[in-house]
PDB file of N, CA and C in Angstrom:
ATOM      1  N   MET C   1      24.458 103.038 108.249  1.00  0.00           N
ATOM      2  CA  MET C   1      24.422 102.346 107.929  1.00  0.00           C
ATOM      3  C   MET C   1      25.539 101.395 107.466  1.00  0.00           C
ATOM      4  N   THR C   2      24.554 100.342 107.193  1.00  0.00           N
ATOM      5  CA  THR C   2      25.917  99.074 107.166  1.00  0.00           C
ATOM      6  C   THR C   2      25.824  98.780 105.818  1.00  0.00           C
ATOM      7  N   PRO C   3      27.182  98.280 105.663  1.00  0.00           N
ATOM      8  CA  PRO C   3      27.709  97.897 104.561  1.00  0.00           C
ATOM      9  C   PRO C   3      26.870  96.817 104.079  1.00  0.00           C
ATOM     10  N   ARG C   4      27.056  96.371 102.357  1.00  0.00           N
ATOM     11  CA  ARG C   4      25.673  94.918 102.198  1.00  0.00           C
ATOM     12  C   ARG C   4      27.253  94.374 101.702  1.00  0.00           C
ATOM     13  N   ALA C   5      27.354  93.321 101.370  1.00  0.00           N
ATOM     14  CA  ALA C   5      27.959  92.277 100.837  1.00  0.00           C
ATOM     15  C   ALA C   5      28.047  92.238  99.432  1.00  0.00           C
ATOM     16  N   GLY C   6      28.910  92.330  98.888  1.00  0.00           N
ATOM     17  CA  GLY C   6      29.073  92.544  97.377  1.00  0.00           C
ATOM     18  C   GLY C   6      28.890  93.810  96.622  1.00  0.00           C
ATOM     19  N   VAL C   7      28.449  94.646  97.403  1.00  0.00           N
ATOM     20  CA  VAL C   7      28.259  96.390  97.042  1.00  0.00           C
ATOM     21  C   VAL C   7      29.420  97.163  97.855  1.00  0.00           C
ATOM     22  N   PRO C   8      29.682  97.927  96.577  1.00  0.00           N
ATOM     23  CA  PRO C   8      31.306  98.702  96.363  1.00  0.00           C
ATOM     24  C   PRO C   8      30.723  99.886  97.355  1.00  0.00           C
ATOM     25  N   GLN C   9      31.700 100.028  98.221  1.00  0.00           N
ATOM     26  CA  GLN C   9      31.341 101.110  99.430  1.00  0.00           C
ATOM     27  C   GLN C   9      32.575 102.449  98.873  1.00  0.00           C
ATOM     28  N   PRO C  10      31.613 103.044  98.899  1.00  0.00           N
ATOM     29  CA  PRO C  10      32.801 104.777  98.656  1.00  0.00           C
ATOM     30  C   PRO C  10      33.717 104.588  99.158  1.00  0.00           C
ATOM     31  N   PRO C  11      35.254 105.433  98.857  1.00  0.00           N
ATOM     32  CA  PRO C  11      36.036 105.275  99.790  1.00  0.00           C
ATOM     33  C   PRO C  11      35.846 106.037 100.981  1.00  0.00           C
ATOM     34  N   SER C  12      36.526 105.828 101.683  1.00  0.00           N
ATOM     35  CA  SER C  12      36.479 106.800 103.269  1.00  0.00           C
ATOM     36  C   SER C  12      37.752 108.170 103.365  1.00  0.00           C
ATOM     37  N   PRO C  13      37.284 108.577 103.853  1.00  0.00           N
ATOM     38  CA  PRO C  13      38.682 109.839 104.041  1.00  0.00           C
ATOM     39  C   PRO C  13      39.985 109.032 104.764  1.00  0.00           C
ATOM     40  N   GLU C  14      39.682 108.118 105.466  1.00  0.00           N
ATOM     41  CA  GLU C  14      41.169 107.329 105.705  1.00  0.00           C
ATOM     42  C   GLU C  14      41.798 106.539 104.711  1.00  0.00           C
ATOM     43  N   SER C  15      41.576 106.148 103.436  1.00  0.00           N
ATOM     44  CA  SER C  15      41.716 105.638 102.588  1.00  0.00           C
ATOM     45  C   SER C  15      42.335 106.356 101.312  1.00  0.00           C
ATOM     46  N   SER C  16      41.713 107.668 101.707  1.00  0.00           N
ATOM     47  CA  SER C  16      42.221 108.538 100.176  1.00  0.00           C
ATOM     48  C   SER C  16      43.415 108.965 100.039  1.00  0.00           C
ATOM     49  N   PRO C  17      44.072 108.790  98.917  1.00  0.00           N
ATOM     50  CA  PRO C  17      45.208 109.430  98.726  1.00  0.00           C
ATOM     51  C   PRO C  17      46.259 110.463  99.628  1.00  0.00           C
ATOM     52  N   ASN C  18      44.992 111.358  99.877  1.00  0.00           N
ATOM     53  CA  ASN C  18      45.765 112.571 101.045  1.00  0.00           C
ATOM     54  C   ASN C  18      45.708 112.349 102.162  1.00  0.00           C
ATOM     55  N   SER C  19      45.369 111.317 102.564  1.00  0.00           N
ATOM     56  CA  SER C  19      45.198 110.802 104.512  1.00  0.00           C
ATOM     57  C   SER C  19      46.461 110.655 104.580  1.00  0.00           C
ATOM     58  N   SER C  20      46.805 110.803 106.003  1.00  0.00           N
ATOM     59  CA  SER C  20      48.210 110.865 106.581  1.00  0.00           C
ATOM     60  C   SER C  20      49.007 109.766 106.592  1.00  0.00           C
ATOM     61  N   ASP C  21      48.034 108.518 106.784  1.00  0.00           N
ATOM     62  CA  ASP C  21      48.654 107.618 106.788  1.00  0.00           C
ATOM     63  C   ASP C  21      48.841 107.116 104.640  1.00  0.00           C
ATOM     64  N   SER C  22      48.563 107.613 104.142  1.00  0.00           N
ATOM     65  CA  SER C  22      49.102 107.725 102.269  1.00  0.00           C
ATOM     66  C   SER C  22      49.904 108.647 102.479  1.00  0.00           C
ATOM     67  N   ARG C  23      50.395 110.022 103.406  1.00  0.00           N
ATOM     68  CA  ARG C  23      51.256 110.513 102.901  1.00  0.00           C
ATOM     69  C   ARG C  23      52.732 109.690 104.066  1.00  0.00           C
ATOM     70  N   LEU C  24      52.524 109.367 105.186  1.00  0.00           N
ATOM     71  CA  LEU C  24      53.403 108.631 105.529  1.00  0.00           C
ATOM     72  C   LEU C  24      54.096 107.781 105.024  1.00  0.00           C
ATOM     73  N   LEU C  25      53.100 106.808 104.495  1.00  0.00           N
ATOM     74  CA  LEU C  25      53.629 105.682 103.104  1.00  0.00           C
ATOM     75  C   LEU C  25      54.380 105.919 102.325  1.00  0.00           C
ATOM     76  N   ARG C  26      53.819 107.463 101.525  1.00  0.00           N
ATOM     77  CA  ARG C  26      54.299 107.805 100.497  1.00  0.00           C
ATOM     78  C   ARG C  26      56.621 108.075 101.167  1.00  0.00           C
ATOM     79  N   GLN C  27      56.430 108.934 102.204  1.00  0.00           N
ATOM     80  CA  GLN C  27      57.633 109.450 102.844  1.00  0.00           C
ATOM     81  C   GLN C  27      58.577 108.595 103.425  1.00  0.00           C
ATOM     82  N   LEU C  28      57.851 107.003 103.721  1.00  0.00           N
ATOM     83  CA  LEU C  28      58.685 105.867 104.330  1.00  0.00           C
ATOM     84  C   LEU C  28      59.440 105.158 102.788  1.00  0.00           C
ATOM     85  N   LEU C  29      58.409 105.505 101.508  1.00  0.00           N
ATOM     86  CA  LEU C  29      59.263 104.965 100.473  1.00  0.00           C
ATOM     87  C   LEU C  29      60.267 105.751 100.137  1.00  0.00           C
ATOM     88  N   GLN C  30      60.014 107.109 100.029  1.00  0.00           N
ATOM     89  CA  GLN C  30      61.121 107.786  99.794  1.00  0.00           C
ATOM     90  C   GLN C  30      62.179 107.580 100.473  1.00  0.00           C
ATOM     91  N   ALA C  31      61.798 107.548 101.846  1.00  0.00           N
ATOM     92  CA  ALA C  31      63.149 107.650 102.973  1.00  0.00           C
ATOM     93  C   ALA C  31      63.687 106.046 102.163  1.00  0.00           C
ATOM     94  N   VAL C  32      63.345 105.090 101.984  1.00  0.00           N
ATOM     95  CA  VAL C  32      63.995 104.055 101.830  1.00  0.00           C
ATOM     96  C   VAL C  32      64.655 104.020 100.536  1.00  0.00           C
ATOM     97  N   SER C  33      64.141 104.425  99.223  1.00  0.00           N
ATOM     98  CA  SER C  33      64.872 104.631  98.373  1.00  0.00           C
ATOM     99  C   SER C  33      65.998 105.553  98.134  1.00  0.00           C
ATOM    100  N   LYS C  34      65.765 106.890  99.161  1.00  0.00           N
ATOM    101  CA  LYS C  34      67.235 107.408  99.389  1.00  0.00           C
ATOM    102  C   LYS C  34      68.232 106.880 100.485  1.00  0.00           C
ATOM    103  N   MET C  35      67.619 105.853 101.174  1.00  0.00           N
ATOM    104  CA  MET C  35      68.347 104.850 101.798  1.00  0.00           C
ATOM    105  C   MET C  35      68.937 103.933 100.798  1.00  0.00           C
ATOM    106  N   GLY C  36      68.549 103.273  99.999  1.00  0.00           N
ATOM    107  CA  GLY C  36      69.237 102.364  98.931  1.00  0.00           C
ATOM    108  C   GLY C  36      70.277 103.205  97.860  1.00  0.00           C
ATOM    109  N   SER C  37      69.472 104.412  97.521  1.00  0.00           N
ATOM    110  CA  SER C  37      70.521 105.722  96.876  1.00  0.00           C
ATOM    111  C   SER C  37      72.052 105.282  97.383  1.00  0.00           C
ATOM    112  N   LEU C  38      71.804 106.323  99.094  1.00  0.00           N
ATOM    113  CA  LEU C  38      73.201 106.017  99.817  1.00  0.00           C
ATOM    114  C   LEU C  38      73.658 105.366  99.809  1.00  0.00           C
ATOM    115  N   LEU C  39      72.933 104.205 100.061  1.00  0.00           N
ATOM    116  CA  LEU C  39      73.854 102.582 100.402  1.00  0.00           C
ATOM    117  C   LEU C  39      74.811 102.213  99.034  1.00  0.00           C
ATOM    118  N   THR C  40      74.252 102.791  97.764  1.00  0.00           N
ATOM    119  CA  THR C  40      74.725 102.522  96.555  1.00  0.00           C
ATOM    120  C   THR C  40      76.293 103.257  96.390  1.00  0.00           C
ATOM    121  N   GLN C  41      75.851 104.595  96.834  1.00  0.00           N
ATOM    122  CA  GLN C  41      76.950 105.270  96.639  1.00  0.00           C
ATOM    123  C   GLN C  41      78.176 104.901  97.572  1.00  0.00           C
ATOM    124  N   THR C  42      77.561 104.560  99.071  1.00  0.00           N
ATOM    125  CA  THR C  42      79.049 103.936  99.789  1.00  0.00           C
ATOM    126  C   THR C  42      79.108 102.831  99.203  1.00  0.00           C
ATOM    127  N   ASP C  43      78.617 102.119  98.531  1.00  0.00           N
ATOM    128  CA  ASP C  43      79.289 101.147  97.933  1.00  0.00           C
ATOM    129  C   ASP C  43      80.407 101.011  97.252  1.00  0.00           C
ATOM    130  N   ARG C  44      79.682 102.314  96.534  1.00  0.00           N
ATOM    131  CA  ARG C  44      80.993 102.646  95.567  1.00  0.00           C
ATOM    132  C   ARG C  44      82.336 103.085  95.886  1.00  0.00           C
ATOM    133  N   THR C  45      82.001 103.844  96.924  1.00  0.00           N
ATOM    134  CA  THR C  45      82.809 104.537  97.142  1.00  0.00           C
ATOM    135  C   THR C  45      84.013 103.390  98.850  1.00  0.00           C
ATOM    136  N   LEU C  46      83.365 102.440  98.921  1.00  0.00           N
ATOM    137  CA  LEU C  46      83.625 101.528  99.819  1.00  0.00           C
ATOM    138  C   LEU C  46      84.815 100.510  98.658  1.00  0.00           C
ATOM    139  N   ASN C  47      84.125 100.253  97.608  1.00  0.00           N
ATOM    140  CA  ASN C  47      84.601  99.769  96.539  1.00  0.00           C
ATOM    141  C   ASN C  47      86.708 100.276  95.574  1.00  0.00           C
ATOM    142  N   ASP C  48      86.216 101.788  95.466  1.00  0.00           N
ATOM    143  CA  ASP C  48      87.342 102.806  95.331  1.00  0.00           C
ATOM    144  C   ASP C  48      88.270 102.315  96.538  1.00  0.00           C
ATOM    145  N   VAL C  49      88.164 102.569  97.915  1.00  0.00           N
ATOM    146  CA  VAL C  49      88.700 102.709  98.702  1.00  0.00           C
ATOM    147  C   VAL C  49      90.148 101.324  99.101  1.00  0.00           C
ATOM    148  N   THR C  50      88.726 100.422  98.766  1.00  0.00           N
ATOM    149  CA  THR C  50      89.741  99.081  98.381  1.00  0.00           C
ATOM    150  C   THR C  50      90.688  98.963  97.681  1.00  0.00           C
ATOM    151  N   VAL C  51      90.271  99.316  96.223  1.00  0.00           N
ATOM    152  CA  VAL C  51      91.545  99.258  95.222  1.00  0.00           C
ATOM    153  C   VAL C  51      92.622 100.259  95.549  1.00  0.00           C
ATOM    154  N   ARG C  52      92.212 101.950  95.789  1.00  0.00           N
ATOM    155  CA  ARG C  52      93.254 102.806  96.282  1.00  0.00           C
ATOM    156  C   ARG C  52      94.149 101.873  97.332  1.00  0.00           C
ATOM    157  N   GLN C  53      93.982 101.266  98.190  1.00  0.00           N
ATOM    158  CA  GLN C  53      94.157 100.759  99.637  1.00  0.00           C
ATOM    159  C   GLN C  53      94.875  99.806  98.648  1.00  0.00           C
ATOM    160  N   SER C  54      94.498  98.918  98.009  1.00  0.00           N
ATOM    161  CA  SER C  54      95.607  97.669  98.160  1.00  0.00           C
ATOM    162  C   SER C  54      96.595  98.108  96.478  1.00  0.00           C
ATOM    163  N   SER C  55      96.251  99.133  96.105  1.00  0.00           N
ATOM    164  CA  SER C  55      97.544 100.331  95.174  1.00  0.00           C
ATOM    165  C   SER C  55      98.490 100.559  96.391  1.00  0.00           C
ATOM    166  N   ILE C  56      98.079 101.045  97.367  1.00  0.00           N
ATOM    167  CA  ILE C  56      99.416 101.794  98.416  1.00  0.00           C
ATOM    168  C   ILE C  56      99.816 100.522  98.914  1.00  0.00           C
ATOM    169  N   GLU C  57      99.114  99.326  99.029  1.00  0.00           N
ATOM    170  CA  GLU C  57      99.933  98.362  99.793  1.00  0.00           C
ATOM    171  C   GLU C  57     101.059  97.704  98.838  1.00  0.00           C
ATOM    172  N   ASP C  58     100.657  97.558  97.445  1.00  0.00           N
ATOM    173  CA  ASP C  58     101.375  97.085  96.353  1.00  0.00           C
ATOM    174  C   ASP C  58     102.861  98.079  96.359  1.00  0.00           C
ATOM    175  N   ARG C  59     102.501  99.848  96.418  1.00  0.00           N
ATOM    176  CA  ARG C  59     103.899 100.251  96.176  1.00  0.00           C
ATOM    177  C   ARG C  59     104.369 100.135  97.356  1.00  0.00           C
ATOM    178  N   LEU C  60     104.080 100.385  98.558  1.00  0.00           N
ATOM    179  CA  LEU C  60     104.807 100.066  99.787  1.00  0.00           C
ATOM    180  C   LEU C  60     105.345  98.555 100.000  1.00  0.00           C
ATOM    181  N   SER C  61     105.152  97.691  99.856  1.00  0.00           N
ATOM    182  CA  SER C  61     105.340  96.252  99.027  1.00  0.00           C
ATOM    183  C   SER C  61     107.106  96.368  98.457  1.00  0.00           C
ATOM    184  N   LEU C  62     106.752  97.798  96.701  1.00  0.00           N
ATOM    185  CA  LEU C  62     107.741  97.927  96.375  1.00  0.00           C
ATOM    186  C   LEU C  62     109.121  98.663  97.287  1.00  0.00           C
ATOM    187  N   MET C  63     108.374  99.479  97.629  1.00  0.00           N
ATOM    188  CA  MET C  63     109.283 100.555  98.486  1.00  0.00           C
ATOM    189  C   MET C  63     110.016  99.245  99.644  1.00  0.00           C
ATOM    190  N   GLU C  64     109.106  98.566 100.178  1.00  0.00           N
ATOM    191  CA  GLU C  64     110.231  97.528 100.565  1.00  0.00           C
ATOM    192  C   GLU C  64     111.292  97.031 100.470  1.00  0.00           C
ATOM    193  N   GLN C  65     111.145  96.489  99.038  1.00  0.00           N
ATOM    194  CA  GLN C  65     111.851  95.355  98.176  1.00  0.00           C
ATOM    195  C   GLN C  65     112.703  96.148  98.068  1.00  0.00           C
ATOM    196  N   ARG C  66     112.778  97.620  96.995  1.00  0.00           N
ATOM    197  CA  ARG C  66     113.987  98.562  97.084  1.00  0.00           C
ATOM    198  C   ARG C  66     114.490  98.485  98.001  1.00  0.00           C
ATOM    199  N   ILE C  67     114.480  99.136  99.384  1.00  0.00           N
ATOM    200  CA  ILE C  67     114.899  98.839 100.740  1.00  0.00           C
ATOM    201  C   ILE C  67     115.326  97.685 100.977  1.00  0.00           C
ATOM    202  N   LEU C  68     115.173  97.286 100.956  1.00  0.00           N
ATOM    203  CA  LEU C  68     115.833  95.919 101.525  1.00  0.00           C
ATOM    204  C   LEU C  68     116.952  95.254 100.469  1.00  0.00           C
ATOM    205  N   ARG C  69     116.847  95.494  98.962  1.00  0.00           N
ATOM    206  CA  ARG C  69     118.060  95.797  98.653  1.00  0.00           C
ATOM    207  C   ARG C  69     119.300  96.749  98.301  1.00  0.00           C
ATOM    208  N   ILE C  70     118.710  97.444  99.115  1.00  0.00           N
ATOM    209  CA  ILE C  70     119.621  98.902  99.041  1.00  0.00           C
ATOM    210  C   ILE C  70     120.566  98.466 100.148  1.00  0.00           C
ATOM    211  N   ASP C  71     119.729  97.860 101.131  1.00  0.00           N
ATOM    212  CA  ASP C  71     120.543  97.582 102.362  1.00  0.00           C
ATOM    213  C   ASP C  71     121.105  96.712 102.473  1.00  0.00           C
ATOM    214  N   SER C  72     120.834  95.850 101.802  1.00  0.00           N
ATOM    215  CA  SER C  72     121.905  94.798 101.288  1.00  0.00           C
ATOM    216  C   SER C  72     122.744  95.248 100.876  1.00  0.00           C
ATOM    217  N   ARG C  73     123.144  95.876  99.710  1.00  0.00           N
ATOM    218  CA  ARG C  73     123.975  96.661  98.721  1.00  0.00           C
ATOM    219  C   ARG C  73     124.832  97.352  99.995  1.00  0.00           C
ATOM    220  N   ALA C  74     124.558  98.094 101.113  1.00  0.00           N
ATOM    221  CA  ALA C  74     125.067  98.690 101.789  1.00  0.00           C
ATOM    222  C   ALA C  74     125.880  97.875 102.787  1.00  0.00           C
ATOM    223  N   LEU C  75     125.011  96.753 103.278  1.00  0.00           N
ATOM    224  CA  LEU C  75     126.110  95.829 103.709  1.00  0.00           C
ATOM    225  C   LEU C  75     127.224  95.118 103.294  1.00  0.00           C
ATOM    226  N   GLU C  76     126.785  94.986 101.977  1.00  0.00           N
ATOM    227  CA  GLU C  76     128.474  94.429 101.112  1.00  0.00           C
ATOM    228  C   GLU C  76     129.192  95.712 100.831  1.00  0.00           C
ATOM    229  N   VAL C  77     128.867  96.557 100.746  1.00  0.00           N
ATOM    230  CA  VAL C  77     129.809  97.754 100.700  1.00  0.00           C
ATOM    231  C   VAL C  77     130.328  97.759 102.075  1.00  0.00           C
ATOM    232  N   LEU C  78     129.935  97.573 103.023  1.00  0.00           N
ATOM    233  CA  LEU C  78     130.677  97.697 104.588  1.00  0.00           C
ATOM    234  C   LEU C  78     131.217  96.762 104.603  1.00  0.00           C
ATOM    235  N   ASP C  79     131.068  95.422 104.161  1.00  0.00           N
ATOM    236  CA  ASP C  79     131.789  93.970 104.334  1.00  0.00           C
ATOM    237  C   ASP C  79     133.237  94.237 103.402  1.00  0.00           C
ATOM    238  N   GLN C  80     132.888  94.923 102.298  1.00  0.00           N
ATOM    239  CA  GLN C  80     133.804  95.158 100.924  1.00  0.00           C
ATOM    240  C   GLN C  80     134.812  96.179 101.973  1.00  0.00           C
ATOM    241  N   ASP C  81     134.123  97.187 102.915  1.00  0.00           N
ATOM    242  CA  ASP C  81     135.248  98.300 103.183  1.00  0.00           C
ATOM    243  C   ASP C  81     135.681  97.389 104.693  1.00  0.00           C
ATOM    244  N   ARG C  82     135.081  96.781 105.438  1.00  0.00           N
ATOM    245  CA  ARG C  82     135.987  95.975 106.790  1.00  0.00           C
ATOM    246  C   ARG C  82     137.144  94.924 106.051  1.00  0.00           C
ATOM    247  N   ASP C  83     136.467  94.554 104.289  1.00  0.00           N
ATOM    248  CA  ASP C  83     137.985  93.391 104.193  1.00  0.00           C
ATOM    249  C   ASP C  83     138.378  94.417 103.668  1.00  0.00           C
ATOM    250  N   THR C  84     138.671  95.772 102.850  1.00  0.00           N
ATOM    251  CA  THR C  84     140.095  96.350 102.676  1.00  0.00           C
ATOM    252  C   THR C  84     140.608  97.027 103.577  1.00  0.00           C
ATOM    253  N   ASN C  85     139.798  97.470 104.483  1.00  0.00           N
ATOM    254  CA  ASN C  85     140.436  97.828 106.440  1.00  0.00           C
ATOM    255  C   ASN C  85     141.297  96.784 106.638  1.00  0.00           C
ATOM    256  N   ASP C  86     140.781  95.812 106.898  1.00  0.00           N
ATOM    257  CA  ASP C  86     141.644  94.374 107.283  1.00  0.00           C
ATOM    258  C   ASP C  86     142.886  94.264 106.283  1.00  0.00           C
ATOM    259  N   ASN C  87     142.519  94.383 105.221  1.00  0.00           N
ATOM    260  CA  ASN C  87     143.947  94.129 104.163  1.00  0.00           C
ATOM    261  C   ASN C  87     144.764  95.020 104.609  1.00  0.00           C
ATOM    262  N   VAL C  88     144.520  96.413 104.553  1.00  0.00           N
ATOM    263  CA  VAL C  88     145.200  97.876 105.163  1.00  0.00           C
ATOM    264  C   VAL C  88     146.031  97.481 105.875  1.00  0.00           C
ATOM    265  N   ARG C  89     144.724  96.650 106.876  1.00  0.00           N
ATOM    266  CA  ARG C  89     146.022  96.644 108.359  1.00  0.00           C
ATOM    267  C   ARG C  89     147.094  95.673 108.151  1.00  0.00           C
ATOM    268  N   LYS C  90     146.752  94.411 107.236  1.00  0.00           N
ATOM    269  CA  LYS C  90     147.435  93.699 107.304  1.00  0.00           C
ATOM    270  C   LYS C  90     148.644  94.272 106.783  1.00  0.00           C
ATOM    271  N   ALA C  91     148.448  94.549 105.510  1.00  0.00           N
ATOM    272  CA  ALA C  91     149.555  95.043 104.873  1.00  0.00           C
ATOM    273  C   ALA C  91     150.690  95.905 105.656  1.00  0.00           C
ATOM    274  N   VAL C  92     150.145  96.793 106.010  1.00  0.00           N
ATOM    275  CA  VAL C  92     150.599  97.851 107.281  1.00  0.00           C
ATOM    276  C   VAL C  92     151.514  97.077 108.297  1.00  0.00           C
ATOM    277  N   ALA C  93     150.543  95.972 108.545  1.00  0.00           N
ATOM    278  CA  ALA C  93     151.920  95.174 109.878  1.00  0.00           C
ATOM    279  C   ALA C  93     152.382  94.622 108.954  1.00  0.00           C
ATOM    280  N   ASP C  94     152.546  93.641 107.820  1.00  0.00           N
ATOM    281  CA  ASP C  94     153.520  93.180 107.185  1.00  0.00           C
ATOM    282  C   ASP C  94     154.737  93.941 106.881  1.00  0.00           C
ATOM    283  N   ILE C  95     154.465  95.459 106.577  1.00  0.00           N
ATOM    284  CA  ILE C  95     155.232  96.535 106.105  1.00  0.00           C
ATOM    285  C   ILE C  95     156.363  97.316 107.537  1.00  0.00           C
ATOM    286  N   GLY C  96     155.320  96.932 108.567  1.00  0.00           N
ATOM    287  CA  GLY C  96     155.832  97.039 109.588  1.00  0.00           C
ATOM    288  C   GLY C  96     157.168  96.097 109.868  1.00  0.00           C
ATOM    289  N   GLN C  97     156.430  94.531 109.930  1.00  0.00           N
ATOM    290  CA  GLN C  97     157.701  93.749 109.819  1.00  0.00           C
ATOM    291  C   GLN C  97     158.648  93.615 108.863  1.00  0.00           C
ATOM    292  N   MET C  98     158.405  93.547 107.466  1.00  0.00           N
ATOM    293  CA  MET C  98     159.532  93.970 106.795  1.00  0.00           C
ATOM    294  C   MET C  98     160.886  95.045 107.287  1.00  0.00           C
ATOM    295  N   ALA C  99     160.244  96.028 107.845  1.00  0.00           N
ATOM    296  CA  ALA C  99     160.956  97.296 108.410  1.00  0.00           C
ATOM    297  C   ALA C  99     161.389  96.861 109.517  1.00  0.00           C
ATOM    298  N   ASP C 100     160.890  95.942 110.543  1.00  0.00           N
ATOM    299  CA  ASP C 100     161.490  95.267 111.259  1.00  0.00           C
ATOM    300  C   ASP C 100     162.705  94.250 110.942  1.00  0.00           C
ATOM    301  N   ASP C 101     162.396  93.933 109.704  1.00  0.00           N
ATOM    302  CA  ASP C 101     163.665  92.797 109.452  1.00  0.00           C
ATOM    303  C   ASP C 101     164.707  93.293 108.755  1.00  0.00           C
ATOM    304  N   VAL C 102     164.258  94.413 108.200  1.00  0.00           N
ATOM    305  CA  VAL C 102     165.730  95.336 107.322  1.00  0.00           C
ATOM    306  C   VAL C 102     166.577  95.584 108.905  1.00  0.00           C
ATOM    307  N   ARG C 103     165.799  96.339 109.499  1.00  0.00           N
ATOM    308  CA  ARG C 103     166.632  97.095 110.666  1.00  0.00           C
ATOM    309  C   ARG C 103     167.464  95.523 111.455  1.00  0.00           C
ATOM    310  N   ASP C 104     166.483  94.530 111.578  1.00  0.00           N
ATOM    311  CA  ASP C 104     167.480  93.372 111.662  1.00  0.00           C
ATOM    312  C   ASP C 104     168.935  93.206 111.221  1.00  0.00           C
ATOM    313  N   ILE C 105     168.728  93.096 109.898  1.00  0.00           N
ATOM    314  CA  ILE C 105     169.692  92.585 108.604  1.00  0.00           C
ATOM    315  C   ILE C 105     170.372  93.784 108.703  1.00  0.00           C
ATOM    316  N   ARG C 106     170.064  95.148 109.091  1.00  0.00           N
ATOM    317  CA  ARG C 106     171.426  96.404 109.373  1.00  0.00           C
ATOM    318  C   ARG C 106     171.831  95.804 110.178  1.00  0.00           C
ATOM    319  N   ASN C 107     171.481  95.779 111.521  1.00  0.00           N
ATOM    320  CA  ASN C 107     172.542  95.948 112.873  1.00  0.00           C
ATOM    321  C   ASN C 107     173.318  94.806 112.840  1.00  0.00           C
ATOM    322  N   LEU C 108     172.783  93.428 112.375  1.00  0.00           N
ATOM    323  CA  LEU C 108     173.554  92.437 111.601  1.00  0.00           C
ATOM    324  C   LEU C 108     174.501  92.316 111.401  1.00  0.00           C
ATOM    325  N   ALA C 109     174.502  93.297 110.154  1.00  0.00           N
ATOM    326  CA  ALA C 109     175.596  93.938 108.903  1.00  0.00           C
ATOM    327  C   ALA C 109     176.813  94.863 109.687  1.00  0.00           C
ATOM    328  N   ASN C 110     175.891  95.461 110.726  1.00  0.00           N
ATOM    329  CA  ASN C 110     176.876  96.725 111.293  1.00  0.00           C
ATOM    330  C   ASN C 110     177.657  95.819 112.420  1.00  0.00           C
ATOM    331  N   ASP C 111     177.213  94.855 113.038  1.00  0.00           N
ATOM    332  CA  ASP C 111     177.900  93.913 114.036  1.00  0.00           C
ATOM    333  C   ASP C 111     179.133  93.394 113.248  1.00  0.00           C
ATOM    334  N   ASN C 112     178.890  92.808 112.082  1.00  0.00           N
ATOM    335  CA  ASN C 112     179.656  92.140 111.328  1.00  0.00           C
ATOM    336  C   ASN C 112     181.128  92.867 110.926  1.00  0.00           C
ATOM    337  N   ASP C 113     180.739  94.043 110.344  1.00  0.00           N
ATOM    338  CA  ASP C 113     181.494  94.945 110.150  1.00  0.00           C
ATOM    339  C   ASP C 113     182.565  95.469 111.385  1.00  0.00           C
ATOM    340  N   THR C 114     182.126  95.518 112.407  1.00  0.00           N
ATOM    341  CA  THR C 114     182.858  96.110 113.791  1.00  0.00           C
ATOM    342  C   THR C 114     183.789  94.841 113.812  1.00  0.00           C
TER     343      THR C 114
END
């Protein structure tokens, strides 16, 4: 029997909702929907990771600044220690020179007494 124009035809078994093509199409739509859900979750997770990474980078920057301040303070203390050591060495050298001067004066005094 040939279909006539303008006359509705009864559904064929291939176009019924239970056909394999319809089931395949439903499965594909469900898979696409699940993929969309997974992409949304992945996007949220990536945003969370980005926020955490930014927070970690901020903390690392603060730690780096602290370390630089501590390093500069340590260098200042070392410089002060060097200056102190230099001053002590200079004072010891001056005391040694004064001791030599006292010895010279004593020797001159002893020479004058004899």
